[in-house]
XYZ file of N, CA and C in Angstrom:
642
model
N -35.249 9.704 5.473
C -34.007 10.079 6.142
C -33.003 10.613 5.134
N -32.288 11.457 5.825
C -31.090 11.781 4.798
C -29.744 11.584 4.973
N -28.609 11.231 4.386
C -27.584 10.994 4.773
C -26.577 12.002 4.990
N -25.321 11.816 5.737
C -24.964 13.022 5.806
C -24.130 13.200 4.533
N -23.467 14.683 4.284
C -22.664 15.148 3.270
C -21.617 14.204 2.699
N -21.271 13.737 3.490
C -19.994 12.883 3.614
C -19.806 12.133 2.521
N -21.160 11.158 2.503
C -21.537 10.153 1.279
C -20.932 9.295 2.188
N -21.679 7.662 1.210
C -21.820 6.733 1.950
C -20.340 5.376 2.307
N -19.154 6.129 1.508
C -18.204 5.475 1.852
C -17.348 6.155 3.281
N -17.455 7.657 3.072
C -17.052 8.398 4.710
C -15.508 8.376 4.401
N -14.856 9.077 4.943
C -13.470 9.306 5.106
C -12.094 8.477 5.532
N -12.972 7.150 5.544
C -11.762 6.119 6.061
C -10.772 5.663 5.018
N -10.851 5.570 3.678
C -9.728 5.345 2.765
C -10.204 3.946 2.319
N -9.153 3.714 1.927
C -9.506 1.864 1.547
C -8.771 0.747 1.889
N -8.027 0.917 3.016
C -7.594 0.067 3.553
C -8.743 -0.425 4.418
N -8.493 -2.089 4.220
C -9.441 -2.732 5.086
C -8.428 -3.374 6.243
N -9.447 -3.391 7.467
C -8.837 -3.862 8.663
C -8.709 -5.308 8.346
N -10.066 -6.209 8.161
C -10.192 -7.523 8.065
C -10.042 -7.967 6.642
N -9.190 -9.017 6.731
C -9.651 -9.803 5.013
C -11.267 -10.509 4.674
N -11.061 -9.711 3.450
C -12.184 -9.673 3.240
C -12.359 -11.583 2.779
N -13.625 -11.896 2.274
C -14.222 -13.381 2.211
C -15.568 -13.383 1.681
N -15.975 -14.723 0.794
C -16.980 -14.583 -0.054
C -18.445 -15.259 0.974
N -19.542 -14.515 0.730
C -20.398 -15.083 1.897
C -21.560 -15.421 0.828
N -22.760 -15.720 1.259
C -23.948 -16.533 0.857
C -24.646 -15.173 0.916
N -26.326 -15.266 0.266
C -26.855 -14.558 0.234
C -27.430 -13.959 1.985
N -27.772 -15.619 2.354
C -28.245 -15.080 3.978
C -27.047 -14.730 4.867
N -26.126 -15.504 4.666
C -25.015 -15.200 5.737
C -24.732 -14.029 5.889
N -24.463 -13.732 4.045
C -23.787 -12.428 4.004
C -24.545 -10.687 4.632
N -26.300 -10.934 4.255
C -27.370 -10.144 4.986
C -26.830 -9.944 6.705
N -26.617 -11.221 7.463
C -27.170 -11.401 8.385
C -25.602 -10.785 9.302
N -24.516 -11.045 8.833
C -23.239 -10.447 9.038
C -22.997 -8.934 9.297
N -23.094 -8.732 7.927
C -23.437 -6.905 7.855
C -24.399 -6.152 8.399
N -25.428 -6.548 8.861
C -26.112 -5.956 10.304
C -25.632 -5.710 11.296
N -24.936 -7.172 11.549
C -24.364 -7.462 13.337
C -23.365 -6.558 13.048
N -22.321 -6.373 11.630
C -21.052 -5.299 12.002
C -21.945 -3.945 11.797
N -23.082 -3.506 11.248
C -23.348 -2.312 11.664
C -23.693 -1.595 12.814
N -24.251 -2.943 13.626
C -24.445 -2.548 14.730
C -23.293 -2.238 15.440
N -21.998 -3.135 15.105
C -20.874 -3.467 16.184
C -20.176 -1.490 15.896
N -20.460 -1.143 14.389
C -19.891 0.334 14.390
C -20.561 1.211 14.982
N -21.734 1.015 14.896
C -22.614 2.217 15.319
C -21.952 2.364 17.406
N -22.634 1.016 17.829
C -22.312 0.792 19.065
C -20.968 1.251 19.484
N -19.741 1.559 18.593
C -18.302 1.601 19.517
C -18.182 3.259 18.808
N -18.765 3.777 18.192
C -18.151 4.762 17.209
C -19.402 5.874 16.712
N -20.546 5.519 17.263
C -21.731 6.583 16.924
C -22.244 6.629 15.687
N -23.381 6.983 15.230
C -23.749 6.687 13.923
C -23.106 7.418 12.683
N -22.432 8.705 13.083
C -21.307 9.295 12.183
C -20.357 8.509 11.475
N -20.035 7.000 12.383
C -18.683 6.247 11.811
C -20.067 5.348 10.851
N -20.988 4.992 10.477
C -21.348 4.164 9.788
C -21.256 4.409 8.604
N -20.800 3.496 7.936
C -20.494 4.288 6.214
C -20.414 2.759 5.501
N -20.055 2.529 4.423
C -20.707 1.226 3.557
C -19.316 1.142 3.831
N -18.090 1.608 3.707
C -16.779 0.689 3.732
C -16.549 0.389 5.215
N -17.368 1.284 6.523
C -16.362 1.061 7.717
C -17.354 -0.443 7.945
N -18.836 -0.639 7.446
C -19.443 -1.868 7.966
C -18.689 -2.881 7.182
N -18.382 -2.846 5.854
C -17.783 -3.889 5.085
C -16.377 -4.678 6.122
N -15.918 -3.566 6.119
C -14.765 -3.679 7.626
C -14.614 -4.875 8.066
N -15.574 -4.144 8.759
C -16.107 -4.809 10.089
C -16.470 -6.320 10.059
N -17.010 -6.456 8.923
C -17.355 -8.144 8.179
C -16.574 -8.680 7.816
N -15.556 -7.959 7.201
C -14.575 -8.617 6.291
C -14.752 -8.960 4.953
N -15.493 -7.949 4.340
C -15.974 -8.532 2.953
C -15.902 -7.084 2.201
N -16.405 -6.750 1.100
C -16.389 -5.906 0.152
C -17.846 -4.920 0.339
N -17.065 -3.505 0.121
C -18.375 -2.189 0.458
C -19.253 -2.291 -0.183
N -19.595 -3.060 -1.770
C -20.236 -3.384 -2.806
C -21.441 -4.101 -2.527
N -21.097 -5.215 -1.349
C -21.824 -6.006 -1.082
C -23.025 -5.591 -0.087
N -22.471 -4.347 0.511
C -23.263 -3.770 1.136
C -23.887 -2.509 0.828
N -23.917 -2.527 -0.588
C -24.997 -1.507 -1.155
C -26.116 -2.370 -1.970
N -25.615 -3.836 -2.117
C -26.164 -4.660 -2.938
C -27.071 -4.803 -2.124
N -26.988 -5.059 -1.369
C -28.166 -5.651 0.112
C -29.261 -5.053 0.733
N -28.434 -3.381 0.580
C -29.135 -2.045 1.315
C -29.497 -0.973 0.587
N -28.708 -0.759 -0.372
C -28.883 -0.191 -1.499
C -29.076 1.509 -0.773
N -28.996 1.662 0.360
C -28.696 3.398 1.076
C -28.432 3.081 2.552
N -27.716 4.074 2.941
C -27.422 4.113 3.977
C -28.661 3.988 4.979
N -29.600 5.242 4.299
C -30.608 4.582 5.701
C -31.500 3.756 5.723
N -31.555 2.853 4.601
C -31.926 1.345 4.745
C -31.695 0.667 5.330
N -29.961 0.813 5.602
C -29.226 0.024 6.468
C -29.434 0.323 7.863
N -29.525 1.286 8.202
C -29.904 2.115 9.531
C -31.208 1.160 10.353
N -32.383 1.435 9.254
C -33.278 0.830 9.338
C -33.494 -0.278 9.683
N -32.498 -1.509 8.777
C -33.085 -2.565 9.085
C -32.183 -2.941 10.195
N -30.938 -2.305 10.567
C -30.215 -2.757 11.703
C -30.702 -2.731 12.781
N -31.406 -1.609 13.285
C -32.695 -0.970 14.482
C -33.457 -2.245 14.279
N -34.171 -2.390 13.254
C -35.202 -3.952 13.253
C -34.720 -4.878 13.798
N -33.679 -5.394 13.300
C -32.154 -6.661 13.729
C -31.960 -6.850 15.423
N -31.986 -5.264 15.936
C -31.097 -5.499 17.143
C -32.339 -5.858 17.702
N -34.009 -4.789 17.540
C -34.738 -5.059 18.538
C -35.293 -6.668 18.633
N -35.429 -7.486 17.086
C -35.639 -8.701 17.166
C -35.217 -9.488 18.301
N -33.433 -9.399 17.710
C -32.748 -10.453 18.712
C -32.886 -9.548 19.941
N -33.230 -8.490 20.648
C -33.515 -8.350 22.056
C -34.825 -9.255 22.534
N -35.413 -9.048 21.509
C -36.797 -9.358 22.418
C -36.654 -11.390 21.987
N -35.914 -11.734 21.079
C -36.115 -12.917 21.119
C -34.943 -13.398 22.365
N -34.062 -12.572 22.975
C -33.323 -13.078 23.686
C -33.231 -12.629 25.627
N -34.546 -11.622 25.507
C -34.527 -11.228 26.829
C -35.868 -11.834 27.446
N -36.618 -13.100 27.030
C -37.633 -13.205 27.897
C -38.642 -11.906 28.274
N -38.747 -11.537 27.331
C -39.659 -10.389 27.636
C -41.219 -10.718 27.793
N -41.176 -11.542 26.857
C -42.980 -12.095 26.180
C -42.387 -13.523 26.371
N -42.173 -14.224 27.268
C -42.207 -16.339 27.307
C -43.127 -16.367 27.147
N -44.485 -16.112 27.556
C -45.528 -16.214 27.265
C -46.516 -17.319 27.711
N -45.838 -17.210 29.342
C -46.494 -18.503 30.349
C -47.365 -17.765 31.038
N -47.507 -16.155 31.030
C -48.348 -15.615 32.463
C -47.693 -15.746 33.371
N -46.528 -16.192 33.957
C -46.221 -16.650 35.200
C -44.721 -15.478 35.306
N -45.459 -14.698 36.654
C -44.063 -13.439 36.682
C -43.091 -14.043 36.978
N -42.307 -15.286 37.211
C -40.802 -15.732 37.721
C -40.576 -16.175 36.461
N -41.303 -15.983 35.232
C -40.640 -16.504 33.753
C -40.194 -14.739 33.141
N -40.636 -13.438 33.497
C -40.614 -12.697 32.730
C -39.326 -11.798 33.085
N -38.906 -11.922 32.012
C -37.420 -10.715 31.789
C -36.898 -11.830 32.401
N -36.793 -12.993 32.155
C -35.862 -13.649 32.757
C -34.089 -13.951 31.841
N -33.131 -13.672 32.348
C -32.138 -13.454 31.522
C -31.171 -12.271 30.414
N -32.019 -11.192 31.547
C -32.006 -10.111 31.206
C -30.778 -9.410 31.261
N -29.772 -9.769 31.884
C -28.674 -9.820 32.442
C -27.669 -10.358 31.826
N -27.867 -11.451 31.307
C -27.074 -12.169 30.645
C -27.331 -12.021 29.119
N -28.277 -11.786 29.127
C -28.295 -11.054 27.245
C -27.343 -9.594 26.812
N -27.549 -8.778 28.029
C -26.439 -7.563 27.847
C -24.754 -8.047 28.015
N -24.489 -9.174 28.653
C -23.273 -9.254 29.107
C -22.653 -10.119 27.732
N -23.659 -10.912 27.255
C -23.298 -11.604 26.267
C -23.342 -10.693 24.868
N -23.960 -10.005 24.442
C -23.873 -9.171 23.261
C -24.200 -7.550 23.679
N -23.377 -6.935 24.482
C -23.439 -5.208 25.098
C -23.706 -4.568 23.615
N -23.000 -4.608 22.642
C -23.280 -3.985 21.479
C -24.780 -3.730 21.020
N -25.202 -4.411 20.904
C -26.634 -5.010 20.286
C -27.620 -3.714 20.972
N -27.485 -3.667 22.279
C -27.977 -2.772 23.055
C -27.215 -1.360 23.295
N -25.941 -1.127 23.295
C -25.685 0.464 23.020
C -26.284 1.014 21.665
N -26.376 0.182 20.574
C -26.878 0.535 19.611
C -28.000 1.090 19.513
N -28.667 0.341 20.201
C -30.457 0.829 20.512
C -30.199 2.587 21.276
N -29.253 2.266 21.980
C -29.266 3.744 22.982
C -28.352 4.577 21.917
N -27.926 4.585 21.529
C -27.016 5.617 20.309
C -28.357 6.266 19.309
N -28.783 4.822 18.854
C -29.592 5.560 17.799
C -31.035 6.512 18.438
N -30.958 6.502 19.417
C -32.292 6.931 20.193
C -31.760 7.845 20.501
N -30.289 8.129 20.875
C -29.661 9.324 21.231
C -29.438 10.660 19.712
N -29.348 9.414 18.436
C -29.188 10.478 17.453
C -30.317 10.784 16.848
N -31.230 10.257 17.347
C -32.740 10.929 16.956
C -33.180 12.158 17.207
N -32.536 12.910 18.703
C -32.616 14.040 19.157
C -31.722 14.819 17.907
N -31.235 14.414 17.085
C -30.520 15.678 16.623
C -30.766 15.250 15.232
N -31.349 13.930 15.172
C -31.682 13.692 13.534
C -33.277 13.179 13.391
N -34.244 14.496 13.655
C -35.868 13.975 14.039
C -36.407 12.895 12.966
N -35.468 13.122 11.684
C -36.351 12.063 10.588
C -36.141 10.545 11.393
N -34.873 10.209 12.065
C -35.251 8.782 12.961
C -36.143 8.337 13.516
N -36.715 9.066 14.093
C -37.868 9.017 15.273
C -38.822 8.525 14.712
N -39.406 8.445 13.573
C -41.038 7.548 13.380
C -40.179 6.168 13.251
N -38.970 6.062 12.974
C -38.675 4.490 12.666
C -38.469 3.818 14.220
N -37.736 5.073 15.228
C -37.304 4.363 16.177
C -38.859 4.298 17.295
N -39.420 4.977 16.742
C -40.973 5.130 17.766
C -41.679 3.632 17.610
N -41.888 3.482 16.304
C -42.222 2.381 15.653
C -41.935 1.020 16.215
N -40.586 0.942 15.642
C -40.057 -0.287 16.237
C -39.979 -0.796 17.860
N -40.031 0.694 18.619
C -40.044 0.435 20.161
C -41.098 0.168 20.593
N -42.586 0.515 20.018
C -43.344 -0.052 19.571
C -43.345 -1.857 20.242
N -42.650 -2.297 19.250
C -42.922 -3.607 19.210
C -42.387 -4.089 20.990
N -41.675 -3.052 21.400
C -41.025 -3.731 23.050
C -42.195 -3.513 24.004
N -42.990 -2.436 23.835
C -44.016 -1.667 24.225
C -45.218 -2.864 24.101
N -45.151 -3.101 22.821
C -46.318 -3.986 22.276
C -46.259 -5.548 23.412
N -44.829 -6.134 23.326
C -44.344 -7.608 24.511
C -45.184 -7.453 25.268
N -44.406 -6.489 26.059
C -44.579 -5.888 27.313
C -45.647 -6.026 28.003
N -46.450 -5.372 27.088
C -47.870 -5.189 27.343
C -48.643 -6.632 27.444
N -48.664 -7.221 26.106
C -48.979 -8.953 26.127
C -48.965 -9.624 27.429
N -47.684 -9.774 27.733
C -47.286 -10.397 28.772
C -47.802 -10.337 30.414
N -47.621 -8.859 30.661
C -48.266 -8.377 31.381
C -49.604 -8.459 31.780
N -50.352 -8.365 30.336
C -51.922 -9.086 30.804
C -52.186 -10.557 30.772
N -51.117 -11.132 30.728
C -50.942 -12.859 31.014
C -51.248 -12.584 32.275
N -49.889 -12.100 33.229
C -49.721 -11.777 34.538
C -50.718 -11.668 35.576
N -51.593 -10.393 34.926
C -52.222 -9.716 35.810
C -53.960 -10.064 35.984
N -54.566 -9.806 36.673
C -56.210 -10.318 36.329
C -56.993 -9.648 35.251
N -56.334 -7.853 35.257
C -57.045 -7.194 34.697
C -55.910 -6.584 33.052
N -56.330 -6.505 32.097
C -55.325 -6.267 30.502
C -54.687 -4.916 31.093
N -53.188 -4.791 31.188
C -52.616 -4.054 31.831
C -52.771 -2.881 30.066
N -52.366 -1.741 31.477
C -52.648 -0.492 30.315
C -50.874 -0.247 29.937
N -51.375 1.151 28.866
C -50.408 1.358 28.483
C -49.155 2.470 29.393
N -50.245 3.090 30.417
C -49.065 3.497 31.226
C -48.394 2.817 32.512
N -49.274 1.688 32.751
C -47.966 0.366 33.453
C -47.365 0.043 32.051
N -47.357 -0.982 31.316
C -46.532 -1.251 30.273
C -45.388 0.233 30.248
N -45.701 1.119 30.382
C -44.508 2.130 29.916
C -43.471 2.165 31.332
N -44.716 2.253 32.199
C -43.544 2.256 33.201
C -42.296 0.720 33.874
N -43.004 -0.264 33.456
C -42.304 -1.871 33.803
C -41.280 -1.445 32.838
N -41.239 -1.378 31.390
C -40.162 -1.419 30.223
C -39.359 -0.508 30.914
N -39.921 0.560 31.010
C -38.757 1.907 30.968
C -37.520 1.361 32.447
N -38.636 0.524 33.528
C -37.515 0.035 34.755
C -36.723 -0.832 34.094
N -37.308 -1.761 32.943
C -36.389 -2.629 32.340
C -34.414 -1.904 31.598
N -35.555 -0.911 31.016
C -34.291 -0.369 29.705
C -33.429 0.201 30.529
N -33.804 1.373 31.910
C -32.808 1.683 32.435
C -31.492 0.653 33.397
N -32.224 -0.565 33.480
C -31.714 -1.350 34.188
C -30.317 -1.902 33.036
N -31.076 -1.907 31.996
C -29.841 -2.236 31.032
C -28.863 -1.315 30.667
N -29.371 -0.406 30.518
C -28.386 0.722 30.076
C -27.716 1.001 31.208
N -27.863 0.770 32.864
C -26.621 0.966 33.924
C -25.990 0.176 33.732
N -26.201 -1.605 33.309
C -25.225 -2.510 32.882
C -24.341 -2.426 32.463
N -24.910 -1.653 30.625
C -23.772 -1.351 29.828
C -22.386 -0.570 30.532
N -23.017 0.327 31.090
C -22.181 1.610 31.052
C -21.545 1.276 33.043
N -21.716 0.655 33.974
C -21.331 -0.019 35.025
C -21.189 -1.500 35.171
N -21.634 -1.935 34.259
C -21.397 -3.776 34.603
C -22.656 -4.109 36.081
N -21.730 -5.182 36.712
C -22.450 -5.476 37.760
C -24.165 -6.378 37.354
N -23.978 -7.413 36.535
C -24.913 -8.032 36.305
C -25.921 -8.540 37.124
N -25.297 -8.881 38.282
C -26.095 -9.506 39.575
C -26.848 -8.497 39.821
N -26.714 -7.084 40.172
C -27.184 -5.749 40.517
C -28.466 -5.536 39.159
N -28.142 -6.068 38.248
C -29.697 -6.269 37.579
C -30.665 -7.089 37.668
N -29.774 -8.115 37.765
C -31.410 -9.383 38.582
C -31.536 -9.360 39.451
N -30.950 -8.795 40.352
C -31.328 -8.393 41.845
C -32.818 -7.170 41.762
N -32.082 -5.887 40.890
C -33.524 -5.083 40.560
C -34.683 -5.906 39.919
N -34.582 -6.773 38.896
C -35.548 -7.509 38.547
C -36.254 -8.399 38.945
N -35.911 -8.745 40.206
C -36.590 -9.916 40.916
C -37.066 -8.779 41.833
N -36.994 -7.398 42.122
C -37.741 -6.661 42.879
C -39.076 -5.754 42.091
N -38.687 -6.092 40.769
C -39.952 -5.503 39.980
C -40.896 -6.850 39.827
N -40.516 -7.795 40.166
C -41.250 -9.314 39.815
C -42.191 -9.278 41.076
N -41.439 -9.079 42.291
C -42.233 -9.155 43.367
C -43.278 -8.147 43.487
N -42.984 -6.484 42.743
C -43.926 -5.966 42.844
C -45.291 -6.144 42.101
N -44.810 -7.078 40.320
C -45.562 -7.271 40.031
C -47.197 -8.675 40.561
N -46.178 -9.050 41.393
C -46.732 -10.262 42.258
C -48.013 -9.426 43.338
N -47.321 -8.048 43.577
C -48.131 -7.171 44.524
C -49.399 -7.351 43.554
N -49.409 -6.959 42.489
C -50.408 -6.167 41.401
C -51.362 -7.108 41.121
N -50.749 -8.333 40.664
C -51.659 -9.262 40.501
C -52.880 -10.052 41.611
N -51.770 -9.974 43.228
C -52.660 -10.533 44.275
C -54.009 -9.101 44.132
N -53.205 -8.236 44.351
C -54.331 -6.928 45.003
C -55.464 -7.460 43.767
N -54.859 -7.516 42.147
C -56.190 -8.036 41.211
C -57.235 -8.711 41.620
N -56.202 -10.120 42.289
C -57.251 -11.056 42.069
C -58.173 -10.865 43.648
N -58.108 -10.076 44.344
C -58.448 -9.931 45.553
C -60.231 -8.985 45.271
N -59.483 -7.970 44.731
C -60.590 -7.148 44.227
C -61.732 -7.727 42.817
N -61.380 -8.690 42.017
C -61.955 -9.710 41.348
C -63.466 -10.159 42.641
N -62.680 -11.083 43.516
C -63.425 -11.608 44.276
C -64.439 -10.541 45.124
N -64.129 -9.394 45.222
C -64.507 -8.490 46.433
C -66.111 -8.259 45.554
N -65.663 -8.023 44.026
C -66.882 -7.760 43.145
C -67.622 -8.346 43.017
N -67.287 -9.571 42.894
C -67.908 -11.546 42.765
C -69.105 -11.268 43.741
């Protein structure tokens, strides 16, 4: 990846918003993600720069070259960061087989951290105009692709393929991304308990045709 012209401090000056404060090695890692995400998410990936994330933390721009050592390191591992805590926080993969456990809380993970997830949609949006993103963001989506799929052949009788898996996620992501951008949380588990039931369709018709072969 390349960064833009700008260089990696960007045009904001040196006034800091927050006082800055001395952090730990993990704290301090684990901080400066969540504010890169929190810039990227309110301000597009143009505002990310080593002083506007320092900002955002409250700590020193230094500390965040120490950590990342380039901008699109940081890029990088923030995309890693957000999709983690999505998938560790949306019930994607519980990993009971049982469709009234899956995507459960799906709703309440966007309402509780919206950032986390415009981020995902920003950087997927600046991939169209910055193609070197795209093997990282292909990659990592990947891993939602990868749940998905798991789970799904918990579900179902037969190892679900990859174009159900594409199509369940993609009802998922759009369901989130109307959240962000309309609210109305109920109006997502309402859609999700109608993709549950269909998946309930998929599995009876399975196990029906199982037996028909028997």
């Amino acid at each position: 990846m390349t960064a833009p012209a700008e260089g990696p401090d960007g045009p904001e000056g040196s006034d800091d918003r927050k006082p800055r404060r001395r952090m730990n090695y993990g704290e301090g890692r684990e901080a400066l993600l969540n504010a890169a995400v929190r810039v990227v998410a309110r301000g597009g990936l143009r505002k990310l720069t080593y002083r506007a994330v320092a900002q955002e933390a409250g700590t020193t721009h230094g500390l965040v070259v120490h950590h990342f050592g380039s901008r699109d390191a940081l890029i990088e591992e923030a995309l890693a960061h957000a999709i983690r805590t999505s998938l560790s926080t949306s019930a994607l993969e519980p990993g009971t087989g049982k469709v009234a456990d899956f995507s459960v809380g799906v709703s309440d993970m966007v309402t509780a951290d919206p950032d986390i997830q415009a981020f995902q949609y920003e950087l997927l949006l600046e991939s169209r105009r910055r193609p070197e993103l795209l093997p990282q963001i292909r990659a990592l989506y990947d891993r939602y692709f990868d749940a998905t799929e798991r789970e799904l052949s918990r579900m179902l009788p037969e190892d679900a393929g990859r174009p159900l898996t594409r199509l369940v996620f993609a009802a998922l992501d759009g369901l989130v991304l109307h959240q962000l951008v309309f609210g109305e949380p109920e109006t997502t588990d309402t859609a999700i308990e109608e993709l549950r039931g269909l998946l309930r369709l998929l599995a009876a018709d399975g196990d029906e045709m199982s037996e028909n072969d028997g």
